Short mmCIF file of C-alpha atoms in Angstrom, two decimals:
data_model
loop_
_atom_site.label_atom_id
_atom_site.label_comp_id
_atom_site.label_asym_id
_atom_site.label_seq_id
_atom_site.Cartn_x
_atom_site.Cartn_y
_atom_site.Cartn_z
CA MET A 1 -66.09 -35.02 -94.08
CA TYR A 2 -62.97 -35.81 -96.11
CA LYS A 3 -59.64 -37.91 -95.63
CA THR A 4 -56.83 -35.98 -94.80
CA LEU A 5 -53.65 -36.11 -94.70
CA SER A 6 -50.93 -34.85 -92.03
CA PRO A 7 -47.44 -36.12 -92.99
CA GLY A 8 -45.85 -35.37 -89.44
CA ALA A 9 -48.47 -37.66 -87.62
CA LEU A 10 -46.66 -40.46 -89.96
CA GLY A 11 -43.72 -39.85 -89.06
CA ILE A 12 -42.78 -38.16 -92.59
CA ARG A 13 -40.61 -35.00 -91.97
CA GLY A 14 -39.01 -32.30 -93.96
CA LEU A 15 -41.54 -32.00 -97.08
CA SER A 16 -42.50 -28.69 -98.44
CA LEU A 17 -46.25 -27.79 -98.62
CA GLN A 18 -45.84 -28.42 -102.38
CA GLU A 19 -44.53 -31.84 -102.00
CA SER A 20 -46.89 -32.20 -99.11
CA LEU A 21 -49.94 -31.79 -101.20
CA LYS A 22 -48.61 -33.60 -103.81
CA LEU A 23 -48.52 -36.74 -101.66
CA ALA A 24 -51.95 -36.06 -100.80
CA LYS A 25 -53.23 -36.38 -104.30
CA ASP A 26 -51.01 -39.05 -105.38
CA THR A 27 -51.96 -41.46 -102.26
CA GLY A 28 -55.75 -40.74 -102.25
CA TYR A 29 -56.35 -38.12 -99.42
CA ALA A 30 -59.01 -35.11 -100.21
CA GLY A 31 -57.15 -33.04 -97.85
CA LEU A 32 -53.85 -31.67 -96.14
CA ASP A 33 -53.31 -30.27 -92.20
CA PHE A 34 -50.42 -27.53 -93.26
CA SER A 35 -48.45 -25.19 -91.57
CA ILE A 36 -49.88 -21.71 -91.49
CA ALA A 37 -46.38 -20.16 -90.84
CA GLU A 38 -44.81 -21.99 -94.29
CA ALA A 39 -47.74 -20.88 -96.21
CA ALA A 40 -47.59 -17.24 -94.51
CA ALA A 41 -43.80 -17.26 -95.86
CA LEU A 42 -44.75 -18.25 -99.44
CA ALA A 43 -47.43 -15.62 -99.39
CA ASP A 44 -44.73 -13.09 -98.63
CA GLU A 45 -42.96 -13.96 -101.83
CA HIS A 46 -45.55 -14.66 -104.15
CA GLY A 47 -48.93 -13.26 -102.45
CA ALA A 48 -52.04 -15.18 -100.84
CA GLY A 49 -53.33 -16.02 -104.27
CA TYR A 50 -50.68 -18.03 -104.89
CA VAL A 51 -50.76 -20.53 -101.92
CA ARG A 52 -54.34 -20.61 -102.61
CA ALA A 53 -53.92 -21.86 -106.17
CA LEU A 54 -51.48 -24.63 -104.83
CA PHE A 55 -54.79 -26.26 -102.90
CA GLU A 56 -56.90 -25.73 -105.62
CA ASP A 57 -54.41 -26.75 -108.29
CA ALA A 58 -53.81 -30.35 -106.39
CA GLY A 59 -57.48 -30.46 -105.77
CA ILE A 60 -56.78 -30.94 -102.19
CA GLN A 61 -59.23 -29.44 -99.46
CA TYR A 62 -57.72 -27.64 -96.37
CA GLY A 63 -57.22 -29.63 -92.94
CA ALA A 64 -56.60 -27.59 -90.13
CA TRP A 65 -53.54 -26.04 -89.69
CA GLY A 66 -51.67 -25.98 -86.08
CA MET A 67 -52.22 -23.24 -83.70
CA THR A 68 -49.10 -20.84 -83.87
CA VAL A 69 -49.39 -19.33 -80.67
CA ARG A 70 -47.29 -21.51 -78.40
CA TRP A 71 -49.26 -20.15 -75.31
CA GLN A 72 -47.19 -22.48 -72.73
CA HIS A 73 -44.55 -20.28 -73.75
CA PRO A 74 -43.75 -17.37 -70.98
CA ASP A 75 -43.45 -15.26 -74.02
CA TRP A 76 -46.83 -16.25 -74.77
CA ARG A 77 -48.02 -12.91 -75.65
CA GLY A 78 -45.35 -12.44 -78.35
CA ASP A 79 -46.74 -15.12 -80.34
CA LEU A 80 -50.08 -13.78 -79.96
CA ALA A 81 -49.39 -10.40 -81.31
CA ALA A 82 -48.18 -12.05 -84.80
CA LEU A 83 -51.41 -14.23 -84.76
CA PRO A 84 -53.89 -11.39 -86.47
CA LYS A 85 -51.21 -12.05 -89.71
CA TYR A 86 -51.60 -16.02 -90.06
CA ALA A 87 -55.49 -15.62 -88.92
CA ALA A 88 -55.86 -13.32 -91.73
CA LEU A 89 -53.95 -15.09 -94.34
CA ALA A 90 -56.00 -18.11 -93.68
CA ALA A 91 -59.23 -16.44 -93.99
CA GLU A 92 -58.37 -15.13 -97.09
CA MET A 93 -57.09 -18.51 -98.08
CA GLY A 94 -60.42 -20.09 -96.54
CA ALA A 95 -58.65 -22.28 -94.43
CA LEU A 96 -61.15 -21.78 -91.26
CA ARG A 97 -59.98 -24.20 -89.00
CA ALA A 98 -57.08 -24.34 -86.66
CA SER A 99 -56.41 -26.31 -83.68
CA THR A 100 -54.37 -27.13 -80.46
CA TRP A 101 -53.84 -29.67 -77.67
CA CYS A 102 -54.06 -29.24 -73.65
CA PRO A 103 -52.00 -31.54 -71.01
CA PRO A 104 -54.20 -33.19 -68.65
CA THR A 105 -52.08 -32.51 -65.53
CA SER A 106 -49.98 -29.59 -64.03
CA THR A 107 -46.86 -30.01 -61.78
CA GLU A 108 -47.57 -26.01 -60.79
CA ARG A 109 -51.27 -25.52 -60.73
CA GLU A 110 -54.29 -27.27 -59.62
CA PHE A 111 -57.25 -27.57 -60.91
CA ASP A 112 -59.03 -23.98 -60.59
CA GLU A 113 -55.92 -21.75 -60.87
CA ASN A 114 -54.88 -24.22 -63.93
CA PHE A 115 -58.49 -23.62 -65.81
CA ALA A 116 -57.96 -19.97 -65.04
CA TRP A 117 -54.69 -20.06 -66.45
CA HIS A 118 -55.43 -21.65 -69.43
CA LEU A 119 -58.72 -19.84 -70.14
CA GLU A 120 -56.75 -16.43 -70.20
CA ARG A 121 -54.71 -18.11 -72.54
CA PHE A 122 -57.22 -19.79 -75.10
CA LYS A 123 -59.79 -16.99 -74.91
CA ALA A 124 -57.15 -14.70 -76.51
CA ILE A 125 -56.12 -16.88 -78.89
CA ALA A 126 -60.08 -17.81 -79.94
CA GLU A 127 -60.62 -13.87 -79.83
CA VAL A 128 -58.41 -13.29 -82.42
CA CYS A 129 -59.59 -16.35 -84.53
CA ARG A 130 -62.90 -15.24 -84.28
CA ASP A 131 -62.28 -11.49 -85.55
CA HIS A 132 -61.14 -13.70 -88.64
CA GLY A 133 -63.60 -15.98 -89.07
CA ILE A 134 -61.42 -19.33 -87.66
CA ARG A 135 -62.74 -22.10 -85.80
CA PHE A 136 -60.19 -22.78 -82.84
CA GLY A 137 -60.60 -27.07 -81.53
CA ILE A 138 -58.61 -28.08 -78.57
CA GLU A 139 -57.78 -31.55 -78.29
CA PHE A 140 -58.04 -33.30 -74.69
CA ILE A 141 -55.44 -35.77 -73.81
CA GLY A 142 -56.91 -39.26 -72.70
CA PRO A 143 -54.52 -41.67 -71.59
CA GLN A 144 -54.01 -42.99 -67.63
CA SER A 145 -50.41 -42.99 -67.96
CA LEU A 146 -50.20 -39.21 -68.79
CA ARG A 147 -51.73 -38.61 -65.13
CA PRO A 148 -49.15 -39.51 -62.71
CA PRO A 149 -50.52 -39.41 -58.95
CA ASP A 150 -47.95 -36.64 -58.42
CA GLN A 151 -49.31 -33.94 -60.56
CA HIS A 152 -52.78 -32.07 -60.28
CA ASP A 153 -55.09 -33.23 -62.36
CA PHE A 154 -56.83 -31.27 -65.18
CA ILE A 155 -59.36 -31.66 -67.94
CA CYS A 156 -58.63 -34.99 -69.46
CA ASP A 157 -62.22 -35.71 -71.26
CA MET A 158 -64.89 -34.47 -73.93
CA ALA A 159 -67.19 -32.99 -71.41
CA GLY A 160 -64.31 -30.98 -69.25
CA MET A 161 -63.10 -29.51 -72.98
CA LEU A 162 -66.59 -28.49 -73.92
CA GLU A 163 -66.75 -26.61 -70.73
CA LEU A 164 -63.76 -24.62 -71.16
CA ALA A 165 -64.79 -23.79 -74.71
CA ALA A 166 -67.89 -22.43 -73.74
CA ALA A 167 -66.12 -20.49 -71.08
CA CYS A 168 -63.85 -19.15 -73.55
CA GLY A 169 -67.36 -17.43 -74.75
CA THR A 170 -66.30 -16.43 -78.25
CA GLY A 171 -68.69 -18.94 -80.03
CA ASN A 172 -65.82 -20.35 -82.12
CA VAL A 173 -64.11 -22.54 -79.77
CA GLY A 174 -64.83 -26.01 -79.88
CA LEU A 175 -63.19 -29.88 -80.25
CA LEU A 176 -60.43 -31.44 -81.90
CA LEU A 177 -61.71 -34.57 -81.08
CA ASP A 178 -59.71 -37.58 -81.25
CA ALA A 179 -61.31 -41.59 -81.05
CA TRP A 180 -57.97 -42.40 -79.47
CA HIS A 181 -58.16 -39.76 -76.54
CA LEU A 182 -62.38 -40.24 -76.45
CA TYR A 183 -61.53 -44.17 -75.70
CA THR A 184 -58.27 -44.05 -73.46
CA SER A 185 -60.07 -41.13 -71.28
CA GLY A 186 -63.32 -43.74 -70.46
CA GLY A 187 -65.41 -42.16 -72.69
CA SER A 188 -67.44 -43.75 -75.48
CA VAL A 189 -69.17 -42.97 -78.75
CA ASP A 190 -72.61 -42.55 -77.03
CA ASP A 191 -71.01 -39.16 -75.69
CA MET A 192 -71.15 -37.80 -79.15
CA ASP A 193 -75.09 -37.87 -78.79
CA ARG A 194 -74.49 -34.36 -76.76
CA ILE A 195 -72.73 -32.79 -79.29
CA SER A 196 -73.20 -31.29 -82.23
CA ASN A 197 -71.36 -30.71 -85.71
CA ALA A 198 -70.53 -26.89 -84.22
CA ASP A 199 -68.45 -28.60 -81.42
CA ILE A 200 -66.06 -30.40 -83.72
CA VAL A 201 -63.06 -28.42 -85.38
CA ASN A 202 -61.66 -31.20 -86.77
CA VAL A 203 -61.07 -35.09 -86.20
CA HIS A 204 -58.10 -37.73 -85.54
CA VAL A 205 -58.57 -41.30 -86.24
CA ASN A 206 -56.30 -44.22 -84.90
CA ASP A 207 -56.65 -47.49 -83.40
CA ALA A 208 -55.49 -49.10 -80.24
CA PRO A 209 -52.82 -52.05 -79.25
CA THR A 210 -54.38 -55.30 -78.44
CA GLY A 211 -54.31 -56.53 -74.68
CA LEU A 212 -53.83 -53.64 -72.64
CA THR A 213 -55.78 -52.16 -69.71
CA MET A 214 -56.79 -48.37 -69.60
CA ALA A 215 -53.37 -47.97 -67.33
CA GLU A 216 -51.61 -49.74 -69.77
CA TYR A 217 -52.06 -47.74 -72.88
CA ASN A 218 -48.81 -45.37 -74.29
CA ASP A 219 -49.83 -42.24 -76.02
CA HIS A 220 -46.94 -42.57 -78.70
CA ASP A 221 -47.75 -46.48 -79.06
CA ARG A 222 -51.15 -46.57 -81.46
CA ARG A 223 -52.08 -48.43 -84.65
CA LEU A 224 -53.60 -47.61 -87.79
CA PRO A 225 -57.49 -46.93 -88.16
CA THR A 226 -59.00 -50.68 -88.10
CA GLU A 227 -55.64 -52.54 -87.90
CA THR A 228 -56.95 -54.23 -84.43
CA GLY A 229 -60.81 -53.57 -84.07
CA VAL A 230 -60.04 -52.32 -80.35
CA LEU A 231 -61.47 -49.04 -80.94
CA PRO A 232 -65.09 -48.51 -81.85
CA LEU A 233 -64.20 -46.72 -84.94
CA ALA A 234 -67.46 -47.47 -87.08
CA GLY A 235 -69.47 -46.49 -84.38
CA PHE A 236 -67.16 -43.33 -84.18
CA MET A 237 -67.56 -42.62 -87.43
CA LYS A 238 -71.21 -43.02 -87.87
CA LYS A 239 -72.17 -40.67 -84.91
CA LEU A 240 -70.12 -37.85 -87.26
CA ALA A 241 -71.93 -38.90 -89.97
CA ALA A 242 -75.21 -38.66 -88.25
CA LEU A 243 -74.36 -35.27 -86.71
CA GLY A 244 -73.48 -33.98 -90.41
CA TYR A 245 -69.98 -33.30 -89.24
CA ASP A 246 -68.14 -31.67 -92.49
CA GLY A 247 -64.55 -31.18 -91.74
CA PRO A 248 -61.29 -33.27 -91.99
CA VAL A 249 -60.68 -36.78 -90.55
CA THR A 250 -56.75 -36.99 -90.17
CA PRO A 251 -54.99 -40.60 -89.08
CA GLU A 252 -53.04 -40.03 -86.76
CA PRO A 253 -51.38 -43.99 -85.75
CA PHE A 254 -48.13 -42.67 -83.78
CA SER A 255 -47.33 -46.08 -85.34
CA GLN A 256 -43.55 -47.73 -85.27
CA ARG A 257 -44.77 -49.48 -88.34
CA VAL A 258 -45.36 -46.92 -90.11
CA ASN A 259 -42.54 -44.48 -88.89
CA ALA A 260 -40.35 -47.43 -90.28
CA ILE A 261 -41.01 -46.93 -93.90
CA GLU A 262 -38.67 -44.56 -95.36
CA ASP A 263 -40.79 -43.84 -98.75
CA PRO A 264 -43.10 -40.97 -97.94
CA ARG A 265 -45.41 -42.08 -100.62
CA GLU A 266 -45.31 -45.75 -99.14
CA ALA A 267 -46.30 -44.86 -95.83
CA ALA A 268 -49.02 -42.78 -96.97
CA ALA A 269 -50.41 -44.98 -99.29
CA LEU A 270 -50.25 -47.60 -96.74
CA THR A 271 -52.53 -45.37 -94.52
CA ALA A 272 -54.36 -44.49 -96.83
CA GLU A 273 -55.59 -48.36 -97.54
CA TYR A 274 -56.89 -47.94 -93.86
CA MET A 275 -58.42 -44.73 -93.98
CA ASP A 276 -60.34 -46.60 -96.71
CA ARG A 277 -61.18 -49.73 -94.63
CA LEU A 278 -62.38 -47.51 -91.85
CA TRP A 279 -65.30 -45.63 -94.90
CA ALA A 280 -65.77 -48.89 -95.60
CA VAL A 281 -66.94 -50.47 -92.30
CA ALA A 282 -68.80 -47.33 -91.56
CA GLY A 283 -70.51 -47.47 -94.24
CA LEU A 284 -69.70 -44.21 -95.93
#
């Protein structure tokens, strides 16, 4: 597994792919999460080899690319029709991990109807990805604060998301596994004993504020990995290592401290220091 930069997760906006690759290289990351749509625009102009060479020349591995299908949108099938182009480019590049997230409630649909609604969309996306050798990760969302009592509960934990992944029946759907969501869903690192490397597409890490109850965690107020020690990150990383996980590990702190830093290099470097601490406390 390798430390991977997602500029947007650090509040860094407006960088081109080339600028993001340079930032990752200069601040000590081994991978980069990126936009396949931006990569496709560059490939249309210069060819897929040009985009692949950008990563190779920087010495940066592919992280995950964000799923381009707006599957919650009424015109999601229009996006689905464009997915083969993106998936084909990703396959040609060797960027074989894509991911999205899944809301933990619905204002409209009760659980069984909502399961079928999501399955229709996720299965259709997964089939396109499978045809191009792409793995598709889906993130469950854990915090209780995002499950108000006036809404219908949906999947909010690892077991539920694995059930949905299996129901797709395509063999390439797994988890975007986020340490924050595992913890705030009421799960534990011991739950990882029931999965394998094949179940994990990509990983997010972060920490949590101190002194809060489970009901008080705010999804947009997290901390840098190992900053507080609330999340059992050493155990989390050791479990990943024991599973033979070989993919990107991306910090997603949603941190006011980091977001307030105006210099992208400073923000990325500070976060990289905490990623180094994470590797150290886990003995990696």
